[in-house]
mmCIF file of C-alpha atoms in Angstrom:
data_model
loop_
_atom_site.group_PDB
_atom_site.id
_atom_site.type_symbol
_atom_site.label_atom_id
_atom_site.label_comp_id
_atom_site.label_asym_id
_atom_site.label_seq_id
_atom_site.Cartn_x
_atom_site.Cartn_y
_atom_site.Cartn_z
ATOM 1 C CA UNK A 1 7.414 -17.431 30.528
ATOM 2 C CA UNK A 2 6.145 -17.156 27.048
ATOM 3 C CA UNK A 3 9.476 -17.571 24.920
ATOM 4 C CA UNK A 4 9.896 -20.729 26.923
ATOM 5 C CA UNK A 5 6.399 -22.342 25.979
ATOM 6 C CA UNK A 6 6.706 -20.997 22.477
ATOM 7 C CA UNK A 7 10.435 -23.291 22.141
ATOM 8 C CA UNK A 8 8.220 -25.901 24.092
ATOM 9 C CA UNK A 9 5.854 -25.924 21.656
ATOM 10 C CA UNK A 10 8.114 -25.840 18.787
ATOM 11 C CA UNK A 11 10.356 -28.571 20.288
ATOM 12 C CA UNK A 12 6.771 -30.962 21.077
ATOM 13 C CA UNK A 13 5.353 -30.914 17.728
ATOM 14 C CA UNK A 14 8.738 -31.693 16.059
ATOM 15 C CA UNK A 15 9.200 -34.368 18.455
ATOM 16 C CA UNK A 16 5.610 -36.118 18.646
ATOM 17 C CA UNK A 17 4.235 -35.013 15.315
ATOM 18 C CA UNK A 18 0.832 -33.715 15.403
ATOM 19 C CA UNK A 19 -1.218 -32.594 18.956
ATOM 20 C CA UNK A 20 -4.508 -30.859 19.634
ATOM 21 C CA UNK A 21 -4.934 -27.568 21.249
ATOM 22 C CA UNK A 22 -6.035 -29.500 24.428
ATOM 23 C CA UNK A 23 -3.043 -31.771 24.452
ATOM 24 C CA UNK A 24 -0.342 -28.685 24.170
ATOM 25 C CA UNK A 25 -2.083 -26.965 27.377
ATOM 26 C CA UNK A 26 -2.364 -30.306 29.223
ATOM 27 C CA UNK A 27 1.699 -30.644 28.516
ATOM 28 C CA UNK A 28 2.539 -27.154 29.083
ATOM 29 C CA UNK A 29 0.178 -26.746 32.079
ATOM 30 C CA UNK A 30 -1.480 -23.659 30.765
ATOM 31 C CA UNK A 31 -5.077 -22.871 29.268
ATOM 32 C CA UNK A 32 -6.391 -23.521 25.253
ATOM 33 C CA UNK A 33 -6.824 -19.876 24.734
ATOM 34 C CA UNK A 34 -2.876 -19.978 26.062
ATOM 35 C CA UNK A 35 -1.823 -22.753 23.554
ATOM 36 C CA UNK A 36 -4.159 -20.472 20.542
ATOM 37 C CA UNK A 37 -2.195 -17.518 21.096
ATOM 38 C CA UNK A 38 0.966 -19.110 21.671
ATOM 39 C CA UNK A 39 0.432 -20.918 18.140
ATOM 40 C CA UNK A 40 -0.581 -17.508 16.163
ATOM 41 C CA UNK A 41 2.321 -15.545 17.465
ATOM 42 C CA UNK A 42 5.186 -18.812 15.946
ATOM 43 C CA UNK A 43 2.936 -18.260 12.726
ATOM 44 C CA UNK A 44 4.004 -14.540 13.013
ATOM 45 C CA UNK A 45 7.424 -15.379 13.792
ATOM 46 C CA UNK A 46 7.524 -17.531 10.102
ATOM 47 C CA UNK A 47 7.648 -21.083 11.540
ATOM 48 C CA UNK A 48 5.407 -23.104 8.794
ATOM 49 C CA UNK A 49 2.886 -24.583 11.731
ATOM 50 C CA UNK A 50 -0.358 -25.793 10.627
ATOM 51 C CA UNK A 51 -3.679 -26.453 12.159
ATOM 52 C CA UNK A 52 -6.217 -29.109 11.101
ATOM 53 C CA UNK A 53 -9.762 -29.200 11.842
ATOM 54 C CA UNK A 54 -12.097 -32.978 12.677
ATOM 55 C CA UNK A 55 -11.414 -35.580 15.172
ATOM 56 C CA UNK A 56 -7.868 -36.719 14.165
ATOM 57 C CA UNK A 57 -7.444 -32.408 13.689
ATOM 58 C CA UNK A 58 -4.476 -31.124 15.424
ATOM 59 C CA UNK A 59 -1.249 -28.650 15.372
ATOM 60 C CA UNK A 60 1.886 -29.777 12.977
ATOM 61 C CA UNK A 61 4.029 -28.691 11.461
ATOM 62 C CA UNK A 62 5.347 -28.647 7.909
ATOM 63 C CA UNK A 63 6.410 -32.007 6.934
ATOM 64 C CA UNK A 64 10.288 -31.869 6.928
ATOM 65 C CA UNK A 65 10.854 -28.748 8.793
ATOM 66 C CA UNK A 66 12.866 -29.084 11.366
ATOM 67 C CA UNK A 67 14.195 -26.522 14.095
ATOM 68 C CA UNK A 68 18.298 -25.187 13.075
ATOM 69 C CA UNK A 69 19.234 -26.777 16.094
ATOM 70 C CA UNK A 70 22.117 -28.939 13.983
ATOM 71 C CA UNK A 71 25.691 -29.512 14.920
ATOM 72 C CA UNK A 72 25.788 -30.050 18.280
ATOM 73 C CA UNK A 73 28.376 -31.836 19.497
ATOM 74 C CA UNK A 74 28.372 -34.427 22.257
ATOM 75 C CA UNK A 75 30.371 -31.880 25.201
ATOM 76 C CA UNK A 76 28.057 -28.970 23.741
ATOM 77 C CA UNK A 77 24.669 -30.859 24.722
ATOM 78 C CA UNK A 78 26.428 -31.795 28.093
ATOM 79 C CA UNK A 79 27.513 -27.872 28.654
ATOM 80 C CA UNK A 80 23.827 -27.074 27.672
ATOM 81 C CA UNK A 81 22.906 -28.366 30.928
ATOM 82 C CA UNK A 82 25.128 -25.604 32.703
ATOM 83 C CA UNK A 83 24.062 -22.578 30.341
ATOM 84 C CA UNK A 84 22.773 -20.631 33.387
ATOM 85 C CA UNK A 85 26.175 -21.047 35.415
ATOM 86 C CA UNK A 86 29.199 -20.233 32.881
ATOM 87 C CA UNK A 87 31.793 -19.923 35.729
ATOM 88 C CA UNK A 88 30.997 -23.218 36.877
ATOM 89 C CA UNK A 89 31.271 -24.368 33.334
ATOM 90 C CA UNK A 90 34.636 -22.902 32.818
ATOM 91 C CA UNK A 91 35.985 -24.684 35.990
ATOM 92 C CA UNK A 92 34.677 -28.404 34.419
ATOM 93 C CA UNK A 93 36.713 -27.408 31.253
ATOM 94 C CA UNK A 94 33.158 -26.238 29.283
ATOM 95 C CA UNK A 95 33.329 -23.142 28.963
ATOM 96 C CA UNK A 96 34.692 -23.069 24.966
ATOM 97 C CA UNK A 97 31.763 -25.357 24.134
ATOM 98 C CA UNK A 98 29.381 -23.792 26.259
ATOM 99 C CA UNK A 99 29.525 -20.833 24.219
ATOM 100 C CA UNK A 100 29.536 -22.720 21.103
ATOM 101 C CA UNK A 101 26.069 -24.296 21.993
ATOM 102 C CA UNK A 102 24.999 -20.999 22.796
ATOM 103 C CA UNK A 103 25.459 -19.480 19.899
ATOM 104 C CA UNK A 104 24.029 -22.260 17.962
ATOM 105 C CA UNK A 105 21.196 -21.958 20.157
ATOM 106 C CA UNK A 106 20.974 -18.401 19.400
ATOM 107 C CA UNK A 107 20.900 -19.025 15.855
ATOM 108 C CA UNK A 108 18.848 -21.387 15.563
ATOM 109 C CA UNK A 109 15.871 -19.222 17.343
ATOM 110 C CA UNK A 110 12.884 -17.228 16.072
ATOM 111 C CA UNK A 111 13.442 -13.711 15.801
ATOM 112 C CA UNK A 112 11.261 -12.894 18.393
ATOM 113 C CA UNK A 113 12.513 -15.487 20.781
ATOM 114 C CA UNK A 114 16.159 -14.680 19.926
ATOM 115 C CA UNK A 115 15.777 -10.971 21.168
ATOM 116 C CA UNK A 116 13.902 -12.260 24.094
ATOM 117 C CA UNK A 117 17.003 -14.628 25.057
ATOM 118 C CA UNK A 118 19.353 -11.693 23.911
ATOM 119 C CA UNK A 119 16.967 -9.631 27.125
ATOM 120 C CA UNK A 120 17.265 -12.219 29.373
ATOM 121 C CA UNK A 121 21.163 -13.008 29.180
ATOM 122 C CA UNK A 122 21.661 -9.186 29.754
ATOM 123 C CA UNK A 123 19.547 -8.817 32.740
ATOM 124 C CA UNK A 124 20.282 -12.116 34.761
ATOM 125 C CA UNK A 125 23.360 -13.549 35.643
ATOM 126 C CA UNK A 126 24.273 -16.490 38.388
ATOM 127 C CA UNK A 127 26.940 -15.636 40.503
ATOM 128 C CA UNK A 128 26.745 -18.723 43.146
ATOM 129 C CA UNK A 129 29.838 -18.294 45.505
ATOM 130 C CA UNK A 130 29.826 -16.289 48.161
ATOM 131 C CA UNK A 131 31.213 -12.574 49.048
ATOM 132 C CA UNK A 132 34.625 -14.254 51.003
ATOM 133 C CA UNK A 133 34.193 -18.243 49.177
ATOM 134 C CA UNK A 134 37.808 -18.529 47.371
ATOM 135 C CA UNK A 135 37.411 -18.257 43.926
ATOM 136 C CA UNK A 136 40.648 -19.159 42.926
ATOM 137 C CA UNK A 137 40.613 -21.947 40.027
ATOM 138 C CA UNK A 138 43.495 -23.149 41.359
ATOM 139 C CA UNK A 139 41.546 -24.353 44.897
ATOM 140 C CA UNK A 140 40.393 -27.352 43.136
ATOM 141 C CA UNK A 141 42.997 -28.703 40.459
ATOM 142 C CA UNK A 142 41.434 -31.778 39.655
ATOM 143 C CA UNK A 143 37.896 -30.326 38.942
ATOM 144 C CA UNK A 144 38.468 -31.047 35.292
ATOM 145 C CA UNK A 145 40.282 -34.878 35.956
ATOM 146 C CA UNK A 146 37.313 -35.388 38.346
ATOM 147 C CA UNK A 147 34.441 -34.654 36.060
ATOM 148 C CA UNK A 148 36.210 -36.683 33.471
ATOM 149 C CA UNK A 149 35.970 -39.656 35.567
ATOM 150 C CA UNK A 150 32.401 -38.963 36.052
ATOM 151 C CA UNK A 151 31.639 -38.404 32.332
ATOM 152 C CA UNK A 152 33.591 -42.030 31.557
ATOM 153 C CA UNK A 153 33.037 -43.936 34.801
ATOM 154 C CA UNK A 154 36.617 -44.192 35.864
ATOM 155 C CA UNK A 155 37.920 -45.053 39.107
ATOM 156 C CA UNK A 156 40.303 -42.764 41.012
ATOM 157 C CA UNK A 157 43.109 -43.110 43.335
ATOM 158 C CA UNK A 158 43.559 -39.991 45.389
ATOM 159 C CA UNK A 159 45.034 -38.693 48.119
ATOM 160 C CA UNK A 160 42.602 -36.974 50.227
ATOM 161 C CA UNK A 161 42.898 -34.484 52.962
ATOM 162 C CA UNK A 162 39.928 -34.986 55.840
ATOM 163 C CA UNK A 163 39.325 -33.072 59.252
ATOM 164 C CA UNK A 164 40.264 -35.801 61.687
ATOM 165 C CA UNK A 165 43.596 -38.139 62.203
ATOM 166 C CA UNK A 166 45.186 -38.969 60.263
ATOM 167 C CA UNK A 167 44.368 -35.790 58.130
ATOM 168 C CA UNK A 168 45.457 -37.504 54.832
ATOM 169 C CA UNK A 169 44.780 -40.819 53.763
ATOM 170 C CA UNK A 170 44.623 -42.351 50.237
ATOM 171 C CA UNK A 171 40.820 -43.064 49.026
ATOM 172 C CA UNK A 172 39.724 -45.564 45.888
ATOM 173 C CA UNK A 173 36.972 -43.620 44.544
ATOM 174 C CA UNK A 174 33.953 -44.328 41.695
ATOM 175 C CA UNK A 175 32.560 -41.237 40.945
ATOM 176 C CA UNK A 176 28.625 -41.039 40.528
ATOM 177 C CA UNK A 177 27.927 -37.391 40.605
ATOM 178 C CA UNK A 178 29.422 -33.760 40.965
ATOM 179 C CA UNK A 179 27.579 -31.584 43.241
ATOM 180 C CA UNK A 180 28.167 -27.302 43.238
ATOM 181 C CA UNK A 181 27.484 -26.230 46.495
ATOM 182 C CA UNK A 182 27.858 -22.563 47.700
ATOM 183 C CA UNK A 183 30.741 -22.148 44.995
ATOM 184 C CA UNK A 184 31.930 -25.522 46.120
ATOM 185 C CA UNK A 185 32.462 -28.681 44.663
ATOM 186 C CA UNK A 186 31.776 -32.371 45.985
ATOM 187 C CA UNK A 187 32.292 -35.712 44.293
ATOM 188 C CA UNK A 188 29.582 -38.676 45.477
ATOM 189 C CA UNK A 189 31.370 -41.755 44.862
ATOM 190 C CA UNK A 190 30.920 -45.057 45.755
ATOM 191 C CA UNK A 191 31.360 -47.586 47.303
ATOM 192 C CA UNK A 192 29.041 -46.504 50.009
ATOM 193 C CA UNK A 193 28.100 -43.541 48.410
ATOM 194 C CA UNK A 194 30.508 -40.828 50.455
ATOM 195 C CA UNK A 195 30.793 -37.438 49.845
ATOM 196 C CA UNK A 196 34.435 -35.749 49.432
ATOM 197 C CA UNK A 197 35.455 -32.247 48.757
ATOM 198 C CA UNK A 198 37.163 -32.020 45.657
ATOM 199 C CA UNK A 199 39.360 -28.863 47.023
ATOM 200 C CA UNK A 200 40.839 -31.250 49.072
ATOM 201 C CA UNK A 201 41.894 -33.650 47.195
ATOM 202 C CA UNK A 202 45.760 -33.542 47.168
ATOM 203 C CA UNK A 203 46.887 -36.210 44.358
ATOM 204 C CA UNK A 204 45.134 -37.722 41.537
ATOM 205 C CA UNK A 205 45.437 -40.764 39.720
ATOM 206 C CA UNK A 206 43.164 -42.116 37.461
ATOM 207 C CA UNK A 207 43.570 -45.872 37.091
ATOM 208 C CA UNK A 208 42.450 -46.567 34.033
ATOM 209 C CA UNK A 209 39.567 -48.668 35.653
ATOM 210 C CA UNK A 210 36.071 -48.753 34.601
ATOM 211 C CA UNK A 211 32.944 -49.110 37.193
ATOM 212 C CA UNK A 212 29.339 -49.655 36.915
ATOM 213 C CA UNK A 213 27.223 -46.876 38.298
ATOM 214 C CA UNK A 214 24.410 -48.061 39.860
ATOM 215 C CA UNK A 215 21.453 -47.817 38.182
ATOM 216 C CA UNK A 216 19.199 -47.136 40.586
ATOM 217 C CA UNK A 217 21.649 -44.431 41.724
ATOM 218 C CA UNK A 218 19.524 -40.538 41.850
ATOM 219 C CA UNK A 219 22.081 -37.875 42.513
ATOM 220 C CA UNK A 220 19.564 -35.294 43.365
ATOM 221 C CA UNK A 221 17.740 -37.437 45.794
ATOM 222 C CA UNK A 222 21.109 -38.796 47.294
ATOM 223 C CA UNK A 223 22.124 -35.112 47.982
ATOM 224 C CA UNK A 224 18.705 -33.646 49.203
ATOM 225 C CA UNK A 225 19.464 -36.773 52.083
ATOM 226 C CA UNK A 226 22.773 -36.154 52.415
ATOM 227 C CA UNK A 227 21.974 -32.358 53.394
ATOM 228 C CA UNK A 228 19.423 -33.495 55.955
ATOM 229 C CA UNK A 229 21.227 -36.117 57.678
ATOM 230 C CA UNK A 230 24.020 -33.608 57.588
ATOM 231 C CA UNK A 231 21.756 -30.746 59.463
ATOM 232 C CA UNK A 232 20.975 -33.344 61.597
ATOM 233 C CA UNK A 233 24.657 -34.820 62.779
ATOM 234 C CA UNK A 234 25.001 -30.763 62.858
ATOM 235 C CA UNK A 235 22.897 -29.423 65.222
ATOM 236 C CA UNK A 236 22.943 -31.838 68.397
ATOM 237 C CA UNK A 237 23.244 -29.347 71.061
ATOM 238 C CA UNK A 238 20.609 -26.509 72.551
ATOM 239 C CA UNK A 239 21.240 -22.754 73.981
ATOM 240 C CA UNK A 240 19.092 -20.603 76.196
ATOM 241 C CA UNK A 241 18.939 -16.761 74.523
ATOM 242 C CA UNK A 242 17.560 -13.835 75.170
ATOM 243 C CA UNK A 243 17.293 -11.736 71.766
ATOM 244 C CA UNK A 244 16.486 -8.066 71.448
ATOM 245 C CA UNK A 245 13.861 -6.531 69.918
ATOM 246 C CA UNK A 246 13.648 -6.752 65.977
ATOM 247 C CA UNK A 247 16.445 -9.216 66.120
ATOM 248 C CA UNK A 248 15.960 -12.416 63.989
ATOM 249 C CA UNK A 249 17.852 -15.569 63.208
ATOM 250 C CA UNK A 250 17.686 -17.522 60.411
ATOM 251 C CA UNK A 251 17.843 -21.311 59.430
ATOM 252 C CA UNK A 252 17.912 -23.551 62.177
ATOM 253 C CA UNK A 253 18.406 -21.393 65.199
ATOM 254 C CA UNK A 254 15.770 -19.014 63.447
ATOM 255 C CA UNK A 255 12.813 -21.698 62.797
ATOM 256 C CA UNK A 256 13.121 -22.700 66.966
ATOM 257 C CA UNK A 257 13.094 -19.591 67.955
ATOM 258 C CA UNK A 258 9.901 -18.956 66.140
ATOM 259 C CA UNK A 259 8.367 -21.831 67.208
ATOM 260 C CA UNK A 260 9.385 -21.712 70.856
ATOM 261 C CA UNK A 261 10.178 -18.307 71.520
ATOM 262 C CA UNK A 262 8.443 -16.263 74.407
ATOM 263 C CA UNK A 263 8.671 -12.295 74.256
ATOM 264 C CA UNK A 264 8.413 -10.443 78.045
ATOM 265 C CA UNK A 265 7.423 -6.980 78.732
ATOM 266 C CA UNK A 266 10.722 -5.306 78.015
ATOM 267 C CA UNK A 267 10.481 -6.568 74.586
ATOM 268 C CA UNK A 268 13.277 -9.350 74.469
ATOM 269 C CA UNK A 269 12.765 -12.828 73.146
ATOM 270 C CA UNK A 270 13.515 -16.034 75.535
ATOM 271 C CA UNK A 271 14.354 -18.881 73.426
ATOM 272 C CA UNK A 272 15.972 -22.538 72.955
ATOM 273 C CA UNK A 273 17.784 -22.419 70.009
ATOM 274 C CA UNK A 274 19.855 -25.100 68.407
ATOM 275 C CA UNK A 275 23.667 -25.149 68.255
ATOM 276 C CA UNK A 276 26.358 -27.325 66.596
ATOM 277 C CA UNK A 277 28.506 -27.046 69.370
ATOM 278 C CA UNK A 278 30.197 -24.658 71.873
ATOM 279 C CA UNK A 279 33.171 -23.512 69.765
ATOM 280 C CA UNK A 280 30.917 -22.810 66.549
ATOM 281 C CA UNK A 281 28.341 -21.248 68.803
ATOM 282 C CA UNK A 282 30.944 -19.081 70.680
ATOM 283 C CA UNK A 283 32.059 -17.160 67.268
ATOM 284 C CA UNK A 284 28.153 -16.741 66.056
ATOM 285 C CA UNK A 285 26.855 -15.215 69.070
ATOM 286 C CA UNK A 286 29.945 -13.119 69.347
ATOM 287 C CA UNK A 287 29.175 -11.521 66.169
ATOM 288 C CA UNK A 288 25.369 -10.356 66.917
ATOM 289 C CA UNK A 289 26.787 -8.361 69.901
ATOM 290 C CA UNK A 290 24.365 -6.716 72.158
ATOM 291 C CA UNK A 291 21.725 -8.003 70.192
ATOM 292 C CA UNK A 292 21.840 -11.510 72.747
ATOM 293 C CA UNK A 293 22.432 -12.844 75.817
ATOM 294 C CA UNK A 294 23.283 -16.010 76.379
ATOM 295 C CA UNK A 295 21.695 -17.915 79.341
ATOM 296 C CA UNK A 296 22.800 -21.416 78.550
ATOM 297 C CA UNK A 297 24.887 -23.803 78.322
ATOM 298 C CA UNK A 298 26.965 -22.452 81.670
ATOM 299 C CA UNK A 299 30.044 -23.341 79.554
ATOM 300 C CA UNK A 300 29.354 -21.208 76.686
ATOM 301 C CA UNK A 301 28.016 -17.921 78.618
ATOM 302 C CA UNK A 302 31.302 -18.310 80.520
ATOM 303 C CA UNK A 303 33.229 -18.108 77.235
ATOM 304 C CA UNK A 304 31.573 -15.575 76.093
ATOM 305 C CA UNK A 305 31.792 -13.611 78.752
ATOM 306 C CA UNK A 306 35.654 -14.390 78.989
ATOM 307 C CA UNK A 307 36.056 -12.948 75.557
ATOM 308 C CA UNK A 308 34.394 -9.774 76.051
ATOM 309 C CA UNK A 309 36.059 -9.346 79.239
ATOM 310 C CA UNK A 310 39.320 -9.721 77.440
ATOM 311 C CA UNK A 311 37.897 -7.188 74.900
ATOM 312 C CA UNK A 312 37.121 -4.629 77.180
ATOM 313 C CA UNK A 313 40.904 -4.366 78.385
ATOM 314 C CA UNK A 314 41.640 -4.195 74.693
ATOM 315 C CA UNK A 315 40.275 -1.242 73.698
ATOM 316 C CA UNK A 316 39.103 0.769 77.261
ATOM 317 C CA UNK A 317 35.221 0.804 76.883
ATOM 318 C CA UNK A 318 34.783 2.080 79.939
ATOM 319 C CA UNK A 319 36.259 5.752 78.167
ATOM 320 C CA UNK A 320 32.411 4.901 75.848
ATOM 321 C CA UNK A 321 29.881 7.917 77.161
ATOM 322 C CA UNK A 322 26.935 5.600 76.278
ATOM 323 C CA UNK A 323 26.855 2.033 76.000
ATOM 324 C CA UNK A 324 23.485 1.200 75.909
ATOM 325 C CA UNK A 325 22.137 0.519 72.345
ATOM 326 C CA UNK A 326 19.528 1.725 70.468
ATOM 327 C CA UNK A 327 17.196 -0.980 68.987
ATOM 328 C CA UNK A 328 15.622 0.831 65.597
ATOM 329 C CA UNK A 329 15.176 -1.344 63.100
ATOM 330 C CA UNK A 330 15.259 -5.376 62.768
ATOM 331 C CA UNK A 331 18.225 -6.659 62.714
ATOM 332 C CA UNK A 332 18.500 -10.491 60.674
ATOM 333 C CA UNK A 333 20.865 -13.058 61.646
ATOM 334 C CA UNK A 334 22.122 -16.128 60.180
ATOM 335 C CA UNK A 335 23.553 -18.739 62.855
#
């Protein structure tokens, strides 16, 4: 995007001094002619940027000029880092200086680049959580106590609420990293590193106790495992389907019925699809309705078909003048 190489620009010559032509497009990935044209329209803009011919010839710019970007304070440069995802900002507490840096930011910017910005704010905005994800600020109260930990490397003593018996058992924590997930947030903290849902946590203390985080510690990389050991652990059992025409799964269940799926004469797909286990598997096949049969497990069909039976008595189908379906369109599942 060319407001974005334009800042880059600005930002690399006020940070490194003086650069060719050739060295701008090898840093920003782009051609000479890119870098020329780039340069001519910050002239336009007023920024005092010069260019110098010869072997030790290059792009600067005026000496003492420096970009407006003044004043930031240490929790503004930190909410910088969360400028495309203000509601998650206003749940660590940043929202106030979030704006702040913004309009700083804002300020600080080219005319041209500022009514660029101004274009992109109103026609983009990040809305992570889902349709039916709780929202409520009040599902994680210690958000803001968490993230302060994080910030300051303090320990926490909390009481924490888990799926299996006993449900809630207290937990010594040293918190490396907050991840947003789906509109939810995780703490990874150590020892180990674990991962732990910080809507349920259910008491907070924080000890006063400092840690070291480890500094070969990578959040990202940590969490890109985490997920796939996670998918892994997830999907352990298989199903036999049969999926009608213009149906399609997704994830998982959709990439191994791609791979392995067989389509007959009447149109339907046989497939081995993964499953994370009968109970899960019972409620997402349920929804797609006519649009599979089950084959196997035994134990699943069964349960399906137990449930349908029981919904048939409910509401009288046999009163419904046509029950075969019409297949139209495709129809996209996510299991």
């Amino acid at each position: 995007m060319k407001s974005a190489r334009l800042v880059s620009i600005l930002l690399l010559l006020q940070t490194r001094g003086r650069m060719t032509a050739a060295d701008l497009a090898e840093e920003l990935e782009v051609s000479v002619r890119t870098v020329y044209r780039d340069v001519e329209a910050l002239s336009e803009a007023g920024i005092p940027l010069y260019g110098d011919a010869g072997h030790a010839g290059g792009y600067r710019l005026l000496d003492g000029y420096r970009t407006r970007l003044t004043g930031l304070t240490a929790g503004e440069a930190e909410a910088l880092f969360l400028a495309g995802a203000p509601g998650p900002a206003a749940e660590l507490g940043l929202g106030p200086v979030l704006a702040a840096a913004q309009l700083k930011v804002r300020a600080a910017l080219p005319r041209e680049l500022r009514e660029h910005a101004d274009r992109i704010s109103g026609r983009f905005h990040l809305d992570a959580p889902g349709w039916y994800a709780d929202t409520d600020s009040g599902g994680a109260p210690y958000l803001p106590a968490v993230a302060d930990a994080v910030w300051n490397s303090r320990v926490l003593n909390v009481l924490y609420r888990r799926w299996r018996e006993p449900t809630d058992v207290e937990r010594r924590l040293e918190p490396y990293g907050l991840v947003l997930k789906a509109g939810r947030w995780y703490v990874v903290a150590g020892p180990g590193p674990r991962t732990f849902r910080v809507d349920q946590i259910l008491e907070l203390a924080a000890s006063g106790e400092e840690f070291t985080r480890p500094d070969d510690f990578d959040l990202a990389a940590y969490w890109t495992s985490y997920q796939r050991d996670f998918h892994d652990r997830l999907h352990r059992g298989e199903a036999v389907v049969r999926l009608a025409p213009g149906v399609r799964l997704t994830g998982p269940a959709g990439d191994a019925a791609r791979a392995n799926g067989r389509t007959g004469s009447d149109g339907w797909t046989l497939a081995t699809v993964p499953i994370e286990s009968v109970d899960h598997a019972h409620g997402e096949f349920l929804r797609l309705g006519t649009d599979v049969e089950v084959l196997e497990p035994a134990e699943l069909r069964d349960r399906i078909a137990g449930t349908i039976a029981a919904l048939s008595r409910t509401y009288d189908v046999s009163r419904t003048q046509d029950p075969t379906p019409t297949y139209e369109a495709t129809r996209t599942y996510d299991v």
